[in-house]
PDB file of C-alpha atoms in Angstrom:
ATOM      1  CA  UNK A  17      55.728   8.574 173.856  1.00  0.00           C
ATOM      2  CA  UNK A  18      52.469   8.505 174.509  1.00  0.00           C
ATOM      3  CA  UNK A  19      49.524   5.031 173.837  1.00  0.00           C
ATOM      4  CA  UNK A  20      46.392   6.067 172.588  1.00  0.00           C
ATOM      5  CA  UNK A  21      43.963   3.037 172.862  1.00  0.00           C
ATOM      6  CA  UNK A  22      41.328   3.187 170.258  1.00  0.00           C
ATOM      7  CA  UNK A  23      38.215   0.913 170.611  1.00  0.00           C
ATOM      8  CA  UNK A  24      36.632  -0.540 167.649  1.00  0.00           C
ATOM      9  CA  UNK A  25      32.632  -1.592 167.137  1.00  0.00           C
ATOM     10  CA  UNK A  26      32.696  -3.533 163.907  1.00  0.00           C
ATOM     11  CA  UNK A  27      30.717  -6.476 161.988  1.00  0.00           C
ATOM     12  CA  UNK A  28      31.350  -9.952 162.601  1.00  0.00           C
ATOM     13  CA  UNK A  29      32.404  -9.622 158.745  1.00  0.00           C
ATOM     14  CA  UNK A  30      34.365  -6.416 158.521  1.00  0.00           C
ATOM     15  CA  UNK A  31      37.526  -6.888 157.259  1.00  0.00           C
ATOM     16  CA  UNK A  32      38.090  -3.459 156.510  1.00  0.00           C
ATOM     17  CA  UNK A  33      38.182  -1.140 159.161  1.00  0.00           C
ATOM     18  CA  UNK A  34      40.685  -3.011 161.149  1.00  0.00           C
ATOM     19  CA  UNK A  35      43.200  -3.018 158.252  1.00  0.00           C
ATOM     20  CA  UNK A  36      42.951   0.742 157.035  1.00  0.00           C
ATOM     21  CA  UNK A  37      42.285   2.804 160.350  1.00  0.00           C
ATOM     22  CA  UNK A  38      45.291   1.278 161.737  1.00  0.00           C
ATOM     23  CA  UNK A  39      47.328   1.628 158.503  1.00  0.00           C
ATOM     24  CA  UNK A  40      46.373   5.410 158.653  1.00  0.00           C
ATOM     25  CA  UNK A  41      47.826   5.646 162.224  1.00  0.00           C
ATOM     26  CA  UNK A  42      50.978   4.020 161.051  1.00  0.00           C
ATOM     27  CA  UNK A  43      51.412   6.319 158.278  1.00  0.00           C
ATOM     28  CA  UNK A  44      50.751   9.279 160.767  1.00  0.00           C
ATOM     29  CA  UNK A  45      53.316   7.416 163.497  1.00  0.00           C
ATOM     30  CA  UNK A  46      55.776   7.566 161.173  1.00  0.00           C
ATOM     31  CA  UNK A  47      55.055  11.677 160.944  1.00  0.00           C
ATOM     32  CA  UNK A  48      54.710  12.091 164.563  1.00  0.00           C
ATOM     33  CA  UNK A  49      56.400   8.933 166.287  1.00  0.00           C
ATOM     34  CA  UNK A  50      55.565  10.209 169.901  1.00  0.00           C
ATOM     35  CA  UNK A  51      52.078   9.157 169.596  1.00  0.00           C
ATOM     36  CA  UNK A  52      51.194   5.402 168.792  1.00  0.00           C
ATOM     37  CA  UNK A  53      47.849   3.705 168.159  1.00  0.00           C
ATOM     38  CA  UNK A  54      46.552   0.851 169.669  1.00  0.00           C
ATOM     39  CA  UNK A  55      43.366  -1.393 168.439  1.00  0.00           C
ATOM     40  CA  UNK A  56      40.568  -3.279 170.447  1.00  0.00           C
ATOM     41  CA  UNK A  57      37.552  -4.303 168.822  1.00  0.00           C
ATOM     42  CA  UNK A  58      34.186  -5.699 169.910  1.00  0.00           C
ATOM     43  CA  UNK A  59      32.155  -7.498 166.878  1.00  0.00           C
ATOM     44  CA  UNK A  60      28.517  -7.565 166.096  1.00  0.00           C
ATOM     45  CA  UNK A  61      27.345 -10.576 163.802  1.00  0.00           C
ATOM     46  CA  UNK A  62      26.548  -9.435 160.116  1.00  0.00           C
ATOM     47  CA  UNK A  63      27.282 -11.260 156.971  1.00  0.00           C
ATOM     48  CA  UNK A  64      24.869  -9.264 154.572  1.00  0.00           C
ATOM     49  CA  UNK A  65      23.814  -6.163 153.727  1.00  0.00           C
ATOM     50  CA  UNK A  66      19.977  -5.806 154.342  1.00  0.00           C
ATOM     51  CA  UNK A  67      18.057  -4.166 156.050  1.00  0.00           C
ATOM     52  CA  UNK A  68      17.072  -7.198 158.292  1.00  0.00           C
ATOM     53  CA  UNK A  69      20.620  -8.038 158.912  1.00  0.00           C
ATOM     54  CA  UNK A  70      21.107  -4.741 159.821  1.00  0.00           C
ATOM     55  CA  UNK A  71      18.655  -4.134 162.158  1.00  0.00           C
ATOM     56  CA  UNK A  72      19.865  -7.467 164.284  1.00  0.00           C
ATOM     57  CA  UNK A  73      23.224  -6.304 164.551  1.00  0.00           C
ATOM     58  CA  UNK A  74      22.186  -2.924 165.874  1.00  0.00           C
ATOM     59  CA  UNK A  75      20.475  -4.697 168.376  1.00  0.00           C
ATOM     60  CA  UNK A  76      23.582  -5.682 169.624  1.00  0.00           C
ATOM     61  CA  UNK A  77      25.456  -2.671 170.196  1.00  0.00           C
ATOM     62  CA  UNK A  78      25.024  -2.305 174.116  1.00  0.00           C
ATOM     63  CA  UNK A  79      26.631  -5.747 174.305  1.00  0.00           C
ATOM     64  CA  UNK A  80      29.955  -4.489 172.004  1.00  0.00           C
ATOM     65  CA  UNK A  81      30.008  -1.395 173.994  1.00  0.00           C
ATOM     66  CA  UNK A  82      29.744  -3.234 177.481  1.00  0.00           C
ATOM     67  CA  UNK A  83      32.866  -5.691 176.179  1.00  0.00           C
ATOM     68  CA  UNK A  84      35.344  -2.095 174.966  1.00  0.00           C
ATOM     69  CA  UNK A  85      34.326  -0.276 178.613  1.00  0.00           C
ATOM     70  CA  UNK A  86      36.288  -3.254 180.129  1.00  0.00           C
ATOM     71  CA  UNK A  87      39.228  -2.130 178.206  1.00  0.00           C
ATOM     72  CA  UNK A  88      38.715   1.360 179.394  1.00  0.00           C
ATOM     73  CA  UNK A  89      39.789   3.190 175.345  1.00  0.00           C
ATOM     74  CA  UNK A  90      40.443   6.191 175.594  1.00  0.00           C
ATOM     75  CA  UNK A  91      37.883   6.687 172.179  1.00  0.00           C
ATOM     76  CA  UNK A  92      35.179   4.069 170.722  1.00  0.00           C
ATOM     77  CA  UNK A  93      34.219   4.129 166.923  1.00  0.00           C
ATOM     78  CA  UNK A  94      31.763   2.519 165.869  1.00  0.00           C
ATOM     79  CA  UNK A  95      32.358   1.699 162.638  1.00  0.00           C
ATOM     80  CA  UNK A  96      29.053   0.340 160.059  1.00  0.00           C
ATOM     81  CA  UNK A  97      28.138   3.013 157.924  1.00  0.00           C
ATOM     82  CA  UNK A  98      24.879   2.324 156.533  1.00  0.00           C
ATOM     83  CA  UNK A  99      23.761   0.125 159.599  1.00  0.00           C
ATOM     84  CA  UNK A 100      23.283   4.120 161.220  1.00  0.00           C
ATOM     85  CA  UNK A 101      22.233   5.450 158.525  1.00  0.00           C
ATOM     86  CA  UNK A 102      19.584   2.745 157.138  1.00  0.00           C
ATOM     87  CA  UNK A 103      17.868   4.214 160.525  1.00  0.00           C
ATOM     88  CA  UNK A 104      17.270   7.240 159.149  1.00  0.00           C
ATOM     89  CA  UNK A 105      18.402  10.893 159.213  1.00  0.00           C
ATOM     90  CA  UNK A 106      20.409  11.891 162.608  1.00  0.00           C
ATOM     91  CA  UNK A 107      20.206   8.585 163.718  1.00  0.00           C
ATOM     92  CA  UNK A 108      24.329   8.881 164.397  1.00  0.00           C
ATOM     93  CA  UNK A 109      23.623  10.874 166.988  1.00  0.00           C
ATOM     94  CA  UNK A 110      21.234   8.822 168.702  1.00  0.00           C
ATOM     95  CA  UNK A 111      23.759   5.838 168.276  1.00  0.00           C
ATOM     96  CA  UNK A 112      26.543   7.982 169.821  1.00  0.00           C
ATOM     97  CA  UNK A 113      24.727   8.453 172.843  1.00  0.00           C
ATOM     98  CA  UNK A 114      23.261   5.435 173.478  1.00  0.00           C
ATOM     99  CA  UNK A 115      27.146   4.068 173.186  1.00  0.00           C
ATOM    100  CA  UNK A 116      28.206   7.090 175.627  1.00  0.00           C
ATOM    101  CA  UNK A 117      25.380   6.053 178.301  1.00  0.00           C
ATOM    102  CA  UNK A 118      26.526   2.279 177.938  1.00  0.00           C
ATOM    103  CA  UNK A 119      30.698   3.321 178.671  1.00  0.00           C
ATOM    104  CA  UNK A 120      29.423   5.701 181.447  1.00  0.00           C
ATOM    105  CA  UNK A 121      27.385   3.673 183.280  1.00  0.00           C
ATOM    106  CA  UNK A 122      30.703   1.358 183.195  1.00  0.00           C
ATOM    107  CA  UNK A 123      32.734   4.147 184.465  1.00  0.00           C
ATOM    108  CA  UNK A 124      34.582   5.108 181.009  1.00  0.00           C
ATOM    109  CA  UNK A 125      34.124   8.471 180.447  1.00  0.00           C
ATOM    110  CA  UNK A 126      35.011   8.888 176.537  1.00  0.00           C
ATOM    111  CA  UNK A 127      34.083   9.915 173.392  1.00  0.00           C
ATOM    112  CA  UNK A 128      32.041   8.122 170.908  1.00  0.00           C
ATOM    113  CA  UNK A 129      32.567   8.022 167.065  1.00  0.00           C
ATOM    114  CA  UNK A 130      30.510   6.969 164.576  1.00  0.00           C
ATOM    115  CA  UNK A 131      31.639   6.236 160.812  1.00  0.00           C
ATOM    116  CA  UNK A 132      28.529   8.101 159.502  1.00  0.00           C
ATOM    117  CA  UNK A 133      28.534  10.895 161.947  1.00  0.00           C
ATOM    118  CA  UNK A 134      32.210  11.302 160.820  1.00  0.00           C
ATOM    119  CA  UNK A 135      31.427  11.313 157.191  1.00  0.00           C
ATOM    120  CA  UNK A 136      29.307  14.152 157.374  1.00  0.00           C
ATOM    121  CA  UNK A 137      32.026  15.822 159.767  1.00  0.00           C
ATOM    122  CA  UNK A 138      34.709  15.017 156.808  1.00  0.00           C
ATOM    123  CA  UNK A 139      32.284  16.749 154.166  1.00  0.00           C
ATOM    124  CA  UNK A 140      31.753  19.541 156.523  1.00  0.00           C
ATOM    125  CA  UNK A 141      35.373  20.287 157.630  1.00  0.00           C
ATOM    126  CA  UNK A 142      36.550  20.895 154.221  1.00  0.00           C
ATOM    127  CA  UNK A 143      33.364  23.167 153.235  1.00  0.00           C
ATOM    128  CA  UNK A 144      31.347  20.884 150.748  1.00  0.00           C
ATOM    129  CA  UNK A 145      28.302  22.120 149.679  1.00  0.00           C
ATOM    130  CA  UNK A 146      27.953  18.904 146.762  1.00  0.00           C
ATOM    131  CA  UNK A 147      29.256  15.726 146.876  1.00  0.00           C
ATOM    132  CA  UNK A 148      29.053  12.650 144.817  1.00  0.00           C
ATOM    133  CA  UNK A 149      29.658   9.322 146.091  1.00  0.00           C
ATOM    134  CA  UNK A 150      30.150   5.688 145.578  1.00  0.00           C
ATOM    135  CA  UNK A 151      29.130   2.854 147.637  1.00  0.00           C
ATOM    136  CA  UNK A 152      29.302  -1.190 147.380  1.00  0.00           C
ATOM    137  CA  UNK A 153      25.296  -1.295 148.138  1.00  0.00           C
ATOM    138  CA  UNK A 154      22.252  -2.120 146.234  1.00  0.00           C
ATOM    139  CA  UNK A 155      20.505   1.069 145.104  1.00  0.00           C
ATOM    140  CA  UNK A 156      18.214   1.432 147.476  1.00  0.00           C
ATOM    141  CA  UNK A 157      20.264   1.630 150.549  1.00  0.00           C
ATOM    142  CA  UNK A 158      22.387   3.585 148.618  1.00  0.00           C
ATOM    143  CA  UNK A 159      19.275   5.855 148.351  1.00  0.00           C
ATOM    144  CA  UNK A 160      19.275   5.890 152.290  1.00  0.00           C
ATOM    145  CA  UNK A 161      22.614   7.196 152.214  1.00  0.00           C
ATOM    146  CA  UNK A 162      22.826   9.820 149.617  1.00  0.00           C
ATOM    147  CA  UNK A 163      19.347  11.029 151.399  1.00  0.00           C
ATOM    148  CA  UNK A 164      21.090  10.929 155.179  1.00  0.00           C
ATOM    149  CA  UNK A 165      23.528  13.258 153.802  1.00  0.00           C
ATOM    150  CA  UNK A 166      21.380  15.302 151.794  1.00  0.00           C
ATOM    151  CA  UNK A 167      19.036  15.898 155.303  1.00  0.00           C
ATOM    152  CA  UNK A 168      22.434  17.043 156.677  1.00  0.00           C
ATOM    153  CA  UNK A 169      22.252  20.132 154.463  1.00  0.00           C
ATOM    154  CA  UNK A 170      24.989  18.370 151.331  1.00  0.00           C
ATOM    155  CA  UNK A 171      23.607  17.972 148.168  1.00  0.00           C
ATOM    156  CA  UNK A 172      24.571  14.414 146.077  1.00  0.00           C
ATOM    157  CA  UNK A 173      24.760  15.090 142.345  1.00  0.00           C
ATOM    158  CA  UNK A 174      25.814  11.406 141.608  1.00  0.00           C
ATOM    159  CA  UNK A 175      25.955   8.363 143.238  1.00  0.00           C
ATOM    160  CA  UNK A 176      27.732   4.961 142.197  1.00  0.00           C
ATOM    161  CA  UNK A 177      26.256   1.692 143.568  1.00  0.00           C
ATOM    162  CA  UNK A 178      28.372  -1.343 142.572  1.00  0.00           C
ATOM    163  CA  UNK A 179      25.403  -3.534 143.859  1.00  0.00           C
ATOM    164  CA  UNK A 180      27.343  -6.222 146.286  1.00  0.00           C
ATOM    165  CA  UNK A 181      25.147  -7.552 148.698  1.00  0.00           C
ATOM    166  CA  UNK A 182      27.898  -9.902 150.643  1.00  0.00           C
ATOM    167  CA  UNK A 183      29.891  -7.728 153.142  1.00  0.00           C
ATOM    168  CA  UNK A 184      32.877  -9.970 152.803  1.00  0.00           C
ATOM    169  CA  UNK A 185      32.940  -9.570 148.626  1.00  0.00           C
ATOM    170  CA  UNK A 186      32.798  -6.017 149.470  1.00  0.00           C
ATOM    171  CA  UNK A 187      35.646  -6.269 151.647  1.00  0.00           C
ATOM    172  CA  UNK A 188      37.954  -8.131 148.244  1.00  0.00           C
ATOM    173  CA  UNK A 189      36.819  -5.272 145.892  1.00  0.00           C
ATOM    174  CA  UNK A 190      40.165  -3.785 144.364  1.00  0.00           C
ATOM    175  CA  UNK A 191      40.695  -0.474 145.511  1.00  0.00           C
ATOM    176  CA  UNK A 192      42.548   0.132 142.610  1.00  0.00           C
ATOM    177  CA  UNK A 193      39.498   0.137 140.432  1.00  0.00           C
ATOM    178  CA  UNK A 194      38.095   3.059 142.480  1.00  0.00           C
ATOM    179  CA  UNK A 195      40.531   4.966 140.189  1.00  0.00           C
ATOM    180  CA  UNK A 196      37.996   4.059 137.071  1.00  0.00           C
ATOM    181  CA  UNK A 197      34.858   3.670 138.721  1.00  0.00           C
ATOM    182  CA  UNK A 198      35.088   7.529 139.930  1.00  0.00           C
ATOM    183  CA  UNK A 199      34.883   8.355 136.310  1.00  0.00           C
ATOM    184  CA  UNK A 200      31.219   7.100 135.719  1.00  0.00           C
ATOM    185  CA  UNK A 201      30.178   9.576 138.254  1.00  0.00           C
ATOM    186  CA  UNK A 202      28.654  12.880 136.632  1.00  0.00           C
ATOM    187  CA  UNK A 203      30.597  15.856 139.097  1.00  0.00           C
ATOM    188  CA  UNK A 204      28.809  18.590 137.836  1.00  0.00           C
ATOM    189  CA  UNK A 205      29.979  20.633 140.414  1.00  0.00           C
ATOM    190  CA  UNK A 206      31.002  18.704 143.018  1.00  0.00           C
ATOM    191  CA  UNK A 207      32.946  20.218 145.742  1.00  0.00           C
ATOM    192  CA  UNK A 208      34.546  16.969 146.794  1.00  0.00           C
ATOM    193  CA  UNK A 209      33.653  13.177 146.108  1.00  0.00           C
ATOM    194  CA  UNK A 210      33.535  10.053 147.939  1.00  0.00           C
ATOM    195  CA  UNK A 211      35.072   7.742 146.961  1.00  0.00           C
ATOM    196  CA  UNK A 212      34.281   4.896 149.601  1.00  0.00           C
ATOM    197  CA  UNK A 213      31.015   6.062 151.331  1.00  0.00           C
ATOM    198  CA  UNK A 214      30.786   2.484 153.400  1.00  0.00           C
ATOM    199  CA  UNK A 215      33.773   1.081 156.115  1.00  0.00           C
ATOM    200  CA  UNK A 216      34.093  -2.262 154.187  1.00  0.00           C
ATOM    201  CA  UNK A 217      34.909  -1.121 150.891  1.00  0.00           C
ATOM    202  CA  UNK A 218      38.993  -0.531 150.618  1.00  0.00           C
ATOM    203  CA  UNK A 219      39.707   2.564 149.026  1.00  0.00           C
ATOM    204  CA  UNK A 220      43.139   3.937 150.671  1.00  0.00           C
ATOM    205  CA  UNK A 221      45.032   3.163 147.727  1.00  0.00           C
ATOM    206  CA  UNK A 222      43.111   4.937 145.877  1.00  0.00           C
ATOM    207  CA  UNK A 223      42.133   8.366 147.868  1.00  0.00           C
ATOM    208  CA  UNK A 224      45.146  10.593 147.477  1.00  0.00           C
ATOM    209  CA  UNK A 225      45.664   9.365 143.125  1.00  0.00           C
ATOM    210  CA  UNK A 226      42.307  10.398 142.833  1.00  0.00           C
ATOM    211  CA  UNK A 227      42.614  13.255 144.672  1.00  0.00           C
ATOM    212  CA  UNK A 228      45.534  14.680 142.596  1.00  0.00           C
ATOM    213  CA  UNK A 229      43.683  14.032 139.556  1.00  0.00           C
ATOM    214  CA  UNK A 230      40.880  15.561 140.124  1.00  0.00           C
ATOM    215  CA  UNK A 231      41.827  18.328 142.092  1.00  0.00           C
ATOM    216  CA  UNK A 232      39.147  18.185 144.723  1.00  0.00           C
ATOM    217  CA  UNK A 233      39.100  17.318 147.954  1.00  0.00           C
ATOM    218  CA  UNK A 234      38.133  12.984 148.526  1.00  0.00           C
ATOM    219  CA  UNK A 235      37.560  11.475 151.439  1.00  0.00           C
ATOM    220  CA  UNK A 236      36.500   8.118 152.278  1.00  0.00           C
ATOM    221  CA  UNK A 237      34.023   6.449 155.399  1.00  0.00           C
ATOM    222  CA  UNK A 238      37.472   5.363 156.836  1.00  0.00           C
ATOM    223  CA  UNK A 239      39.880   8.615 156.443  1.00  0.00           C
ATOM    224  CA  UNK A 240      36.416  11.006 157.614  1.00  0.00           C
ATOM    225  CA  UNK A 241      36.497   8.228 160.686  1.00  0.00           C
ATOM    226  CA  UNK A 242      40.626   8.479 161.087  1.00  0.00           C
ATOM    227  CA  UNK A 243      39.698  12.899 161.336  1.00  0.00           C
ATOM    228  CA  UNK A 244      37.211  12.319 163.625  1.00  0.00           C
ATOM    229  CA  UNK A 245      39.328   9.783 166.353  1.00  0.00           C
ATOM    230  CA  UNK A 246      42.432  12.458 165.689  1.00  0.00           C
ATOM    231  CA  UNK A 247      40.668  15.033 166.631  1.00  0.00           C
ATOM    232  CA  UNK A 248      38.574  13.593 169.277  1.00  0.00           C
ATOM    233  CA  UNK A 249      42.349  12.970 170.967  1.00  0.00           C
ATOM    234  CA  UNK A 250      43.130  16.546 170.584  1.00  0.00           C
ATOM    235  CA  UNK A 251      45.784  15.585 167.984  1.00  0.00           C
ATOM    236  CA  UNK A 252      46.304  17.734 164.827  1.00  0.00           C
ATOM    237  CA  UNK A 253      44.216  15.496 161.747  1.00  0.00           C
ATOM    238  CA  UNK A 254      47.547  14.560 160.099  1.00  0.00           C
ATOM    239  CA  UNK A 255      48.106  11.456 157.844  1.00  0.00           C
ATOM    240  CA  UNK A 256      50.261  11.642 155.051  1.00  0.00           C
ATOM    241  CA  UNK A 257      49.474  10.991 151.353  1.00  0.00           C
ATOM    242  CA  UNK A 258      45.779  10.403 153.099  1.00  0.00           C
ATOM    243  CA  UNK A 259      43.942  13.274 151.138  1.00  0.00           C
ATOM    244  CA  UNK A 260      43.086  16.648 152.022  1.00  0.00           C
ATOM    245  CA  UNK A 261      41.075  15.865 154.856  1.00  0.00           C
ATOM    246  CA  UNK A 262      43.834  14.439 157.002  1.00  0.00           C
ATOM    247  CA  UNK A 263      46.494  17.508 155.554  1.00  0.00           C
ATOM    248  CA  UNK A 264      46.783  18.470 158.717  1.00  0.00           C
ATOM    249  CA  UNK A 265      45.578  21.644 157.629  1.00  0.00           C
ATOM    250  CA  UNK A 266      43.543  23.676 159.740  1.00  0.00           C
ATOM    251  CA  UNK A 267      39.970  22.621 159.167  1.00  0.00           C
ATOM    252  CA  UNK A 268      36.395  23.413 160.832  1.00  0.00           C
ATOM    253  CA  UNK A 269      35.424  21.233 164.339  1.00  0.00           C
ATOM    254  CA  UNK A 270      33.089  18.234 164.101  1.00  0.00           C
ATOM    255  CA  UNK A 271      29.954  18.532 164.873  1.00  0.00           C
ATOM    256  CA  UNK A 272      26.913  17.403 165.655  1.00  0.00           C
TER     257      UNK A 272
END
């Protein structure tokens, strides 16, 4: 049986991320008991979603990385969606290795994960060419997202804002209403949808029903995250009743 210690970078008001990554790796422990999952997180303050708020907490990332090197992980995710991408296109990648130099110069030689580099893995690894999304932010950040996947070479037919600008009311959204809200979105044709395009917004209950009525592909910020840690471990990208994304099918190699 083998630990695999998993470090988190989260907001100080993220509820999210810390309840449905590990529920994914329980549901995939239960599948494949010789591997087990185990959490450390570092937090960054952040109680709403602006742009000024998010700016300050990225100014705190070499401090959360700094704190998970002393745990020596054997991955880090960082885990704000729209804090990356709010920076502009690509900027994952710059946040990824800024986090790698940090763990390095501390002697932790890992990989680095980001939610919104892993999102536009997801989309990638089951061949999307159109998506449409829905996110918990005001419009115009949601315009920063559907435009940081767009630059990524995805068009968005549709995107859903539900407007709510306190992280920790986006964390007590239903995830069951996902399963109507998905239905104001124009698919056109969509080659897959997401359903949760931010970390905080609970959608698990919702993925796979959606899924199966639809009959394309949906993936969320946190299931895209859960394929990206999997396979970062060199473990097959298998959580049950997850969506297509974590089938454990054989899909295409993140990227950057």
């Amino acid at each position: 049986m083998t630990d695999h210690h998993i470090g988190l970078i989260v907001p100080s008001s993220n509820l999210t991320m810390e309840t449905e990554l590990p529920r994914l790796l329980r549901a995939r422990e239960a599948a494949e008991p010789e591997h087990r999952f185990v959490f450390h997180s570092s937090r960054m303050r952040m109680k709403h979603v602006t742009p000024e708020e998010l700016r300050a907490m990225n100014a705190q990332t070499e401090r959360a990385a700094l704190e998970l090197a002393d745990a020596r992980p054997d991955v880090v995710a960082t885990a704000c969606l729209v804090a990356i991408m709010a920076q502009g296109p690509g900027h994952h990648c710059t946040a990824e290795d800024e986090i790698t130099a940090v763990l390095r110069e501390q002697g932790a030689q890992v990989p680095v994960v980001s939610s919104a580099g892993a999102l536009l893995d997801g989309i990638a690894a089951l061949g999307a060419k159109k998506v449409a999304i829905v996110t918990p932010y005001m419009k115009p950040l949601t315009r920063l997202v559907a435009e940081y996947i767009e630059d990524a070479g995805v068009e968005v037919v549709d995107a859903l804002s539900l407007e709510v600008a306190d992280n920790l009311a986006v964390a007590r959204l239903d995830p069951q209403d996902l399963r109507e809200h998905y239905k104001r979105l124009k698919l056109g044709d969509a080659d897959a949808v997401v359903l949760s395009a931010c970390v905080q917004m609970p959608s698990l209950a919702a993925v796979q029903p959606v899924e199966d009525e639809l009959g394309l592909p949906v993936l969320s910020a946190a299931t895209a995250t859960a394929f990206r840690i999997l396979t970062e471990l060199g473990l097959p990208p298998l959580v049950p009743g997850a969506g297509r994304l974590l089938a454990g099918t054989e899909v295409g190699a993140p990227g950057r």
